Tab-separated table of C-alpha atoms in Angstrom:
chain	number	residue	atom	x	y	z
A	20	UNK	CA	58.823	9.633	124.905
A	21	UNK	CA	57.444	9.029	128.630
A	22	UNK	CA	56.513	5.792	129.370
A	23	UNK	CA	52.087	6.716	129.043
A	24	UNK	CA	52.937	7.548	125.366
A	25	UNK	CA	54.993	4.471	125.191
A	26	UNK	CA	52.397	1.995	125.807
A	27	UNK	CA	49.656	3.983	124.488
A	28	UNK	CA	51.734	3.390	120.964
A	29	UNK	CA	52.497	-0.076	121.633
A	30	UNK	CA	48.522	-0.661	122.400
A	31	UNK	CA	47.555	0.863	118.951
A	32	UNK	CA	50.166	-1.258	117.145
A	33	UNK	CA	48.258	-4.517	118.662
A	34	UNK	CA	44.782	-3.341	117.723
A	35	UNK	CA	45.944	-2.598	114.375
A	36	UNK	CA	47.587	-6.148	113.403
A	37	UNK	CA	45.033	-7.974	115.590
A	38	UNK	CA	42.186	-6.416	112.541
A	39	UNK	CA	44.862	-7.049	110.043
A	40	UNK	CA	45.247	-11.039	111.064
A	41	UNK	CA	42.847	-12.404	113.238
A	42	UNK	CA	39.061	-11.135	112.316
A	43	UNK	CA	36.556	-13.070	109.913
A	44	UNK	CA	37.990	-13.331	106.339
A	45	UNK	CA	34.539	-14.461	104.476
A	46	UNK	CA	32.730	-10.904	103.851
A	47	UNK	CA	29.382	-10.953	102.187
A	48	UNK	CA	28.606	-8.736	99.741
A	49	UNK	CA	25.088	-8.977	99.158
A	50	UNK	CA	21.917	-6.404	100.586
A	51	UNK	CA	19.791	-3.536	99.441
A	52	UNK	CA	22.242	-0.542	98.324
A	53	UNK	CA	21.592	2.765	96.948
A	54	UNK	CA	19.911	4.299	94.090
A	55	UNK	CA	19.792	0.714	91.464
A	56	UNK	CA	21.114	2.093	88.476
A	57	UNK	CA	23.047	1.321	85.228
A	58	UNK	CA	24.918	4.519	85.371
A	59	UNK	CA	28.061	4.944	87.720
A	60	UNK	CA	27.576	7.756	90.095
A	61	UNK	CA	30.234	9.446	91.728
A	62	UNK	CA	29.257	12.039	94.963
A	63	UNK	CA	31.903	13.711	96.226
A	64	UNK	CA	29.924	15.353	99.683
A	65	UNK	CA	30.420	18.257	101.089
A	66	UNK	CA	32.132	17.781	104.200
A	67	UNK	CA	33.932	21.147	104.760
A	68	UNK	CA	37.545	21.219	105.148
A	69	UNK	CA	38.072	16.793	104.615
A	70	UNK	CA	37.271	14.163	101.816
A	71	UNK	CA	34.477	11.749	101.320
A	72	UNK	CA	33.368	10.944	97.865
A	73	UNK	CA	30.303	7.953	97.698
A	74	UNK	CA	30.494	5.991	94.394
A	75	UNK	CA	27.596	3.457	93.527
A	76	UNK	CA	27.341	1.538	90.331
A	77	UNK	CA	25.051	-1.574	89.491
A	78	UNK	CA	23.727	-1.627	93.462
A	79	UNK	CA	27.552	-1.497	94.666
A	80	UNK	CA	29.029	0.904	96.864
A	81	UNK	CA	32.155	2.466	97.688
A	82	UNK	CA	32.682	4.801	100.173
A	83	UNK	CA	36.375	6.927	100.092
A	84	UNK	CA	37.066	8.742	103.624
A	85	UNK	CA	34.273	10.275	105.607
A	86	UNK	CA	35.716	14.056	106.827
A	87	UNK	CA	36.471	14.684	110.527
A	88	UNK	CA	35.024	13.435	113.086
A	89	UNK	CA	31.705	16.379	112.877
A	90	UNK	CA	30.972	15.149	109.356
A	91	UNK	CA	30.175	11.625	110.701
A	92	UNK	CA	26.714	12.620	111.040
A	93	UNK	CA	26.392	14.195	107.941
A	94	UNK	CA	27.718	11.323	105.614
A	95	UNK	CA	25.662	8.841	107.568
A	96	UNK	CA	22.650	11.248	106.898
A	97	UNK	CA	23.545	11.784	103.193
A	98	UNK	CA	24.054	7.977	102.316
A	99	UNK	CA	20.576	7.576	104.124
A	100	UNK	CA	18.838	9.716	102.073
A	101	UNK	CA	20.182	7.993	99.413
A	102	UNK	CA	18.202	4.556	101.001
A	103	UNK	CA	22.108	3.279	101.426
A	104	UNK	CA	22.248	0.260	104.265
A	105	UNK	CA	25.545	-1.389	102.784
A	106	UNK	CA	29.012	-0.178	101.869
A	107	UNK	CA	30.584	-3.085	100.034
A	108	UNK	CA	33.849	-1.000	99.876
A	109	UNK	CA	34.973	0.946	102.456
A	110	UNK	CA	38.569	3.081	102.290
A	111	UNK	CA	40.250	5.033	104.385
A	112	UNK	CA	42.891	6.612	102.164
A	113	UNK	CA	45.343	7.774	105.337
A	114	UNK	CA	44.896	8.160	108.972
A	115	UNK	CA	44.418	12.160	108.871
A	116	UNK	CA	41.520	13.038	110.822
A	117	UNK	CA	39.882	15.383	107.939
A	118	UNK	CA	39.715	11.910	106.177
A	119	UNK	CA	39.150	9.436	108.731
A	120	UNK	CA	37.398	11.480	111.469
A	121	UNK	CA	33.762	10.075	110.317
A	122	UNK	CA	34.412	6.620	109.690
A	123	UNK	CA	33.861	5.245	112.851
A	124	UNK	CA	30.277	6.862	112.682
A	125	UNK	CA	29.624	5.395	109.366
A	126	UNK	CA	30.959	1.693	110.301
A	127	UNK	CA	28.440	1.813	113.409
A	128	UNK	CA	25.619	2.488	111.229
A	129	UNK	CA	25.780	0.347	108.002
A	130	UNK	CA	26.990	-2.703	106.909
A	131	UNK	CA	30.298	-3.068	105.932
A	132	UNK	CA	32.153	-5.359	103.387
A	133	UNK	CA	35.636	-4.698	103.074
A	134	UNK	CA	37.977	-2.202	104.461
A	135	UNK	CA	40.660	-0.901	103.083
A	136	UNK	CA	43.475	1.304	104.565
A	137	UNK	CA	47.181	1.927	104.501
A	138	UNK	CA	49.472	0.009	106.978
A	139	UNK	CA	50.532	2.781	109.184
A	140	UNK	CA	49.434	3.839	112.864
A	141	UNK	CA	48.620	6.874	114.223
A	142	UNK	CA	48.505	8.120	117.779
A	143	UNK	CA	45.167	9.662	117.679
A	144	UNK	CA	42.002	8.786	118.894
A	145	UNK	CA	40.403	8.985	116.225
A	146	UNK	CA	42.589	6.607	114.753
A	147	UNK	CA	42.398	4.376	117.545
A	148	UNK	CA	38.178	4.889	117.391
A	149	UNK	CA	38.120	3.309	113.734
A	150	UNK	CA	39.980	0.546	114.778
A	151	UNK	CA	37.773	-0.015	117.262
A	152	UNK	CA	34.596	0.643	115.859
A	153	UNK	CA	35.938	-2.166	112.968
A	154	UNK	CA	37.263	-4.521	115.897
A	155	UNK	CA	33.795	-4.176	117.495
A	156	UNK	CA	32.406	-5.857	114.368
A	157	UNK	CA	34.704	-7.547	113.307
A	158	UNK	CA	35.827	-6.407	110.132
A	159	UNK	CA	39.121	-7.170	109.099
A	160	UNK	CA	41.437	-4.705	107.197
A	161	UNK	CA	42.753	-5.327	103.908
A	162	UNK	CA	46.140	-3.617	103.100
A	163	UNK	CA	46.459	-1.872	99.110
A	164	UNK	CA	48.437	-3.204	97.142
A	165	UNK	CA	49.745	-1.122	94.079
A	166	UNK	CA	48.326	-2.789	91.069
A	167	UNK	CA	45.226	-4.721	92.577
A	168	UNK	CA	42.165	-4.457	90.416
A	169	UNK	CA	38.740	-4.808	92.094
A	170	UNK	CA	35.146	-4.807	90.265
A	171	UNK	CA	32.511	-2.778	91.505
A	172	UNK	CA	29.056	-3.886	89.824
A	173	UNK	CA	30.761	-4.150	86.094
A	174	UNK	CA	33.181	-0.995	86.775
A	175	UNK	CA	36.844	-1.303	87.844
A	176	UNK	CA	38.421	0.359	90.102
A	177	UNK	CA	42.754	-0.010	90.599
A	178	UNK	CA	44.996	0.657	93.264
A	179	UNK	CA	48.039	3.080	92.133
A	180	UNK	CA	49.327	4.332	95.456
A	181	UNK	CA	50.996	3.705	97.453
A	182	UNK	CA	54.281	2.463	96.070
A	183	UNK	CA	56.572	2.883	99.302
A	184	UNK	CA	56.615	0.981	102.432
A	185	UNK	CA	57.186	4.514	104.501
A	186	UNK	CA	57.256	8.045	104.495
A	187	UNK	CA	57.917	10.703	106.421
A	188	UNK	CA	54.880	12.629	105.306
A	189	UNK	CA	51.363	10.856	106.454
A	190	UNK	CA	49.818	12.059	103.196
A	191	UNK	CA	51.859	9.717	101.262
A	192	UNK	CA	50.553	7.178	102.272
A	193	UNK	CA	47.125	8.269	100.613
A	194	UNK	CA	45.371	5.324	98.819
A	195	UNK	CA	45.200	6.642	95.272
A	196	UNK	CA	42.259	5.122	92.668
A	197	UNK	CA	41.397	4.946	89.522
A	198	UNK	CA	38.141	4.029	88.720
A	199	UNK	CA	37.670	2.622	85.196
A	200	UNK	CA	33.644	2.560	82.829
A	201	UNK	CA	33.846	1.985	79.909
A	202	UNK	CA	35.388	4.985	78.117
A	203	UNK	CA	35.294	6.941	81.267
A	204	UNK	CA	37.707	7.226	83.967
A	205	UNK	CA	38.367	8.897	87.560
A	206	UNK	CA	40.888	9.514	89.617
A	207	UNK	CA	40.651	9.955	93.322
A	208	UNK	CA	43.858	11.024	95.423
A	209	UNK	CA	43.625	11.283	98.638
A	210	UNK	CA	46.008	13.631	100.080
A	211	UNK	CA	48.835	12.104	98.035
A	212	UNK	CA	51.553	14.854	97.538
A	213	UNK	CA	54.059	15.222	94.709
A	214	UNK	CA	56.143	12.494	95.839
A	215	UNK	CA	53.752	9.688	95.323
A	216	UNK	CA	52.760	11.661	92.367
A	217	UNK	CA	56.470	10.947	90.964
A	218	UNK	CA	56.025	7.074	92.315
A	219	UNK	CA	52.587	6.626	90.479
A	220	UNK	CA	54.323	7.681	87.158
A	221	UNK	CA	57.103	5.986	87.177
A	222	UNK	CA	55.031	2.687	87.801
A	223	UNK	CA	52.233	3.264	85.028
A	224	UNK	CA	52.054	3.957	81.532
A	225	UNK	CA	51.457	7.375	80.544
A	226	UNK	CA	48.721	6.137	78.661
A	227	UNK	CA	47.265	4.230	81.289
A	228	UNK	CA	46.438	7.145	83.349
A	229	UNK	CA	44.572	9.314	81.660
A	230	UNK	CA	41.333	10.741	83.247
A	231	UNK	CA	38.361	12.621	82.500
A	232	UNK	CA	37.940	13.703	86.246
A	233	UNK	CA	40.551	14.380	88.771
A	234	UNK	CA	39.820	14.507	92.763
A	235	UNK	CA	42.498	17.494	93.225
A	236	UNK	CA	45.107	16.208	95.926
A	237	UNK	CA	45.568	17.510	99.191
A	238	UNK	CA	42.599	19.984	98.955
A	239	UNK	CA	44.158	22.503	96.003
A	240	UNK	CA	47.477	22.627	98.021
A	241	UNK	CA	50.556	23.595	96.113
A	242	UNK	CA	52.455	19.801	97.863
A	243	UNK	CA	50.244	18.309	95.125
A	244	UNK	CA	49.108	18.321	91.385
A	245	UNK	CA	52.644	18.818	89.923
A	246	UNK	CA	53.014	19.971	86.523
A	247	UNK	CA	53.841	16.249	85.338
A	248	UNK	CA	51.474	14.509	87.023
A	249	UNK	CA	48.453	16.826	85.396
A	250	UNK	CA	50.229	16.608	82.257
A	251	UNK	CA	50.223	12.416	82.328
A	252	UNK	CA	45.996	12.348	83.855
A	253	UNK	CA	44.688	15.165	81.398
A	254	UNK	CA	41.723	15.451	83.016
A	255	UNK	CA	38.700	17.887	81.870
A	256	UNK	CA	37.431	18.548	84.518
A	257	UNK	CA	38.888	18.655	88.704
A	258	UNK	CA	36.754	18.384	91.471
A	259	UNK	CA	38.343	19.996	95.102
A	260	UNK	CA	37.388	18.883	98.351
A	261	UNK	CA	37.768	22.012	100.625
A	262	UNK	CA	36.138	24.332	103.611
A	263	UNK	CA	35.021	27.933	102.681
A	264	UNK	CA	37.497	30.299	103.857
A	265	UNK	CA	39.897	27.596	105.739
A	266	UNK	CA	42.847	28.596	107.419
A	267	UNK	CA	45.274	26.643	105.052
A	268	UNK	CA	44.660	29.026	102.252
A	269	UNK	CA	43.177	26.231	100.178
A	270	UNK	CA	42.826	26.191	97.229
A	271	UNK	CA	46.081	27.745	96.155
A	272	UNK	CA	46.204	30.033	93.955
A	273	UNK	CA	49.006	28.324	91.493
A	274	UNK	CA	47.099	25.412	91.778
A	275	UNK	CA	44.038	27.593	90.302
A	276	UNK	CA	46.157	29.055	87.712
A	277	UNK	CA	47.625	25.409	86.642
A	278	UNK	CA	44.193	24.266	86.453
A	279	UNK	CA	42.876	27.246	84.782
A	280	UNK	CA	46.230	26.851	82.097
A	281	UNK	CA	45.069	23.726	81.009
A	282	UNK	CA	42.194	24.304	80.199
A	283	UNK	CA	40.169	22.255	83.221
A	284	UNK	CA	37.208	22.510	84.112
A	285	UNK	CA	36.712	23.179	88.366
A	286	UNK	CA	34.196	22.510	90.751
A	287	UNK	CA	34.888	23.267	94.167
A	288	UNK	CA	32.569	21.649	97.648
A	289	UNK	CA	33.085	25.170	98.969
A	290	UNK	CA	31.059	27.178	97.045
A	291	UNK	CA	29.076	24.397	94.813
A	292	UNK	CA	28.630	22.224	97.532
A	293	UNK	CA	27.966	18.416	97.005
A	294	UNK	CA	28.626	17.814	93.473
A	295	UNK	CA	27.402	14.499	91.532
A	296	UNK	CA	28.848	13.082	88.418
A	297	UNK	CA	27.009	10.391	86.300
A	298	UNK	CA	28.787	8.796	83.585
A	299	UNK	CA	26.918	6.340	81.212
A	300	UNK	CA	30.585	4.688	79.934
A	301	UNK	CA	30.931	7.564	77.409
A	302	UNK	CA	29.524	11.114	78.956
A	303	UNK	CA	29.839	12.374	82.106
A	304	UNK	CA	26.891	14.935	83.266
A	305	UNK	CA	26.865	17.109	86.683
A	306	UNK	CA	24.535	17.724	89.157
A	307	UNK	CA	25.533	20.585	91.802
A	308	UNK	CA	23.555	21.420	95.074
A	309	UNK	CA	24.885	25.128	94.702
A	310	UNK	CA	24.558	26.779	91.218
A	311	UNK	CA	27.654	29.385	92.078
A	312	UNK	CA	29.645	29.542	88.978
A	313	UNK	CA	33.002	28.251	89.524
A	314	UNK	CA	34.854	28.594	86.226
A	315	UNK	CA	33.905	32.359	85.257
A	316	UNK	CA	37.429	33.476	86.106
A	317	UNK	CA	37.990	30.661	83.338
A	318	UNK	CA	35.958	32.132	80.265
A	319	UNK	CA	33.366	29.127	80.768
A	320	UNK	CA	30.201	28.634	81.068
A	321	UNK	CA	28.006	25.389	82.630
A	322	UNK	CA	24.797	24.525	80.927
A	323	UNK	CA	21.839	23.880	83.379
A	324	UNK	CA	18.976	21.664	81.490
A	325	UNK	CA	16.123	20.117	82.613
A	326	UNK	CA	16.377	16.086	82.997
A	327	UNK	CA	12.540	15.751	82.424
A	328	UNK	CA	12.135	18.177	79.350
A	329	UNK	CA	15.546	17.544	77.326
A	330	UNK	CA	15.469	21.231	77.664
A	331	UNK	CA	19.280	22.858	77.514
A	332	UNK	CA	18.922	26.637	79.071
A	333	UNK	CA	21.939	28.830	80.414
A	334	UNK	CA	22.840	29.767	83.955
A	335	UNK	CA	21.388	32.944	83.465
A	336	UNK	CA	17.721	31.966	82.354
A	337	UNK	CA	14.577	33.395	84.493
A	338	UNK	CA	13.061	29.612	83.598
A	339	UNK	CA	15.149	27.398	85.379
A	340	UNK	CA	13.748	23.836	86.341
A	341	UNK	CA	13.313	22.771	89.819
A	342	UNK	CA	16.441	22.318	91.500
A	343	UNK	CA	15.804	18.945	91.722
A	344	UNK	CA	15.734	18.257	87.655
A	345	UNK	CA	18.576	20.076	87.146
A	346	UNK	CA	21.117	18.520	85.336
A	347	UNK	CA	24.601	20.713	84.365
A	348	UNK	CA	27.245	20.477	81.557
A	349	UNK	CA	30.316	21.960	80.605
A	350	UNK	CA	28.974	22.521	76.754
A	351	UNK	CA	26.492	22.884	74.588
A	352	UNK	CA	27.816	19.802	72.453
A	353	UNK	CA	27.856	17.481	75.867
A	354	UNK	CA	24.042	17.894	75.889
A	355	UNK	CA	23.353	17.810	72.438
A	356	UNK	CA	24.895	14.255	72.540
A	357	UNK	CA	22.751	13.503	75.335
A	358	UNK	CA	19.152	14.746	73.492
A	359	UNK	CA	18.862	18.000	74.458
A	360	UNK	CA	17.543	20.762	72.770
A	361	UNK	CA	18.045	25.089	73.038
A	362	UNK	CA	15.599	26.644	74.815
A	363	UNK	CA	13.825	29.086	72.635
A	364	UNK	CA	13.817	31.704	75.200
A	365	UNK	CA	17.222	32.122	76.518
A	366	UNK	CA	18.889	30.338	73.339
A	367	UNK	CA	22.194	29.691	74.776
């Protein structure tokens, strides 16, 4: 290593214990937020090829990565649009730049409670320009801690990775959550690959981590989602975080074929686009920006009905609602719970 790399390591390790020791401990949490609502809402936004997934519940937020360093602008716009001017929670599940890239935009234009990322260091700069974006307002980081619980309005979210102190593999080191509403439940995983996969089920219950939606790790690589570990979250449905036609080969096709075996259901940011789940504590509904049908290679079919009429029509129907009162499911029964009637036209 020549000396220039040397100190340019040695500089980063400073920054990054001077915001884990010395900045402002008392963080308020109070401020206008997005969308005031009694359901939880989970976005996970179309960044391309990264992560970020927005989560608001009871006028709390939680924002998990931001994409590379290009999608900055495009979170900060989405979370806008969504009259956002707080982030109570803000988590940067490892210091890969399709994760982290966007964060420094985001803490420059919003409020900021408390941040929360892994304690490991990365050469980069655009590592070293979230540290400094936090440094220049003085936000202090908070390490995870496997087990921690943490409320967010009256939902729960819990830390499960990681377990390790280090690893040779950055993605390890991916913050792992599972958010808990009443009978619902979501997991989001970072980039965590099938050895924190092992770690997270050796320190839970089976039991305890059962999901009804799964953030696919790693984009739909085959380092992640091991046969175990999708056995112990049985999820329904998977949501995966990807760019169209990226160079990895994402999503891979065993990972597909895994999902597809068991019966998931898939949505993918590359050809659905931003996708929005609401869960009320018992049912989950979808809301997709791009009505491409994902899970035809499955044998299923989403239900698209109209959140002003109650009226349930298929994918196919020449009467579709507005885009915006479009509301999707994975089943006729799903809707039915939720009010909905057949329309008499299409009669799906």
């Amino acid at each position: 290593m020549n000396i220039r790399k040397k100190y340019g390591v040695i500089l980063f390790l400073i920054l990054f214990l001077i915001l884990l020791f010395t900045s402002c401990a008392n963080i308020s949490t109070t401020g206008f937020h997005a969308g005031q609502t009694t359901d939880l809402k989970v976005h996970y936004i179309d960044v391309g090829q990264g992560d970020a997934i927005f989560i608001q519940k009871d006028g709390e937020t939680m924002l998990i990565d931001a994409g590379d360093n290009e999608s900055g602008k495009v979170v900060v716009d989405y979370l806008k649009k969504n009259h956002v001017s707080k982030i109570d929670y803000l988590i940067g599940t490892h210091p890969h730049s399709d994760h982290i890239g966007g964060l420094d935009t985001v803490i420059e234009n919003f409020d900021i409670g408390k941040v929360m990322m892994p304690k490991v260091t990365h050469t980069s700069k655009t590592f070293e320009d979230v540290l400094l974006a936090l440094k220049k307002k003085d936000l202090k980081l908070i390490l995870p801690k496997a087990g921690d619980t943490y409320g967010l309005g009256d939902a729960k979210w819990k830390i499960l990775a990681p377990n390790g102190e280090e690893y040779d593999n950055f993605n390890n080191y991916s913050i792992v959550i599972q958010l808990l509403y009443k009978n619902n439940s979501f997991l989001f995983t970072g980039d965590a690959e099938s050895q924190s996969e092992k770690e997270i089920l050796q320190a839970n219950k089976k039991n305890s981590l059962i999901s009804d939606m799964l953030k696919i790790g790693h984009h739909g690589s085959s380092t992640s989602t091991t046969d175990e570990f999708l056995q112990a979250i049985q999820p329904k449905v998977a949501v995966i975080s990807l760019g169209k036609e990226n160079s990895y080969g994402h999503p891979h096709k065993e990972i597909l074929e895994k999902l597809k075996k068991n019966q998931v259901t898939i949505f993918r940011t590359d050809l659905n686009g931003t996708i929005i789940a609401t869960s009320d504590g018992e049912q989950i509904t979808f809301e997709i920006e791009k009505k491409q049908e994902v899970n035809k290679e499955n044998g299923e079919t989403l239900y698209i009905g109209n959140k002003n009429t109650k009226v349930l029509h298929t994918k196919n129907c020449n009467q579709l609602p507005a885009k915006q009162n479009q509301i999707y499911f994975k089943n006729k029964e799903q809707a039915f719970k939720q009010g909905y009637r057949l329309h008499e036209a299409c009669q799906p």
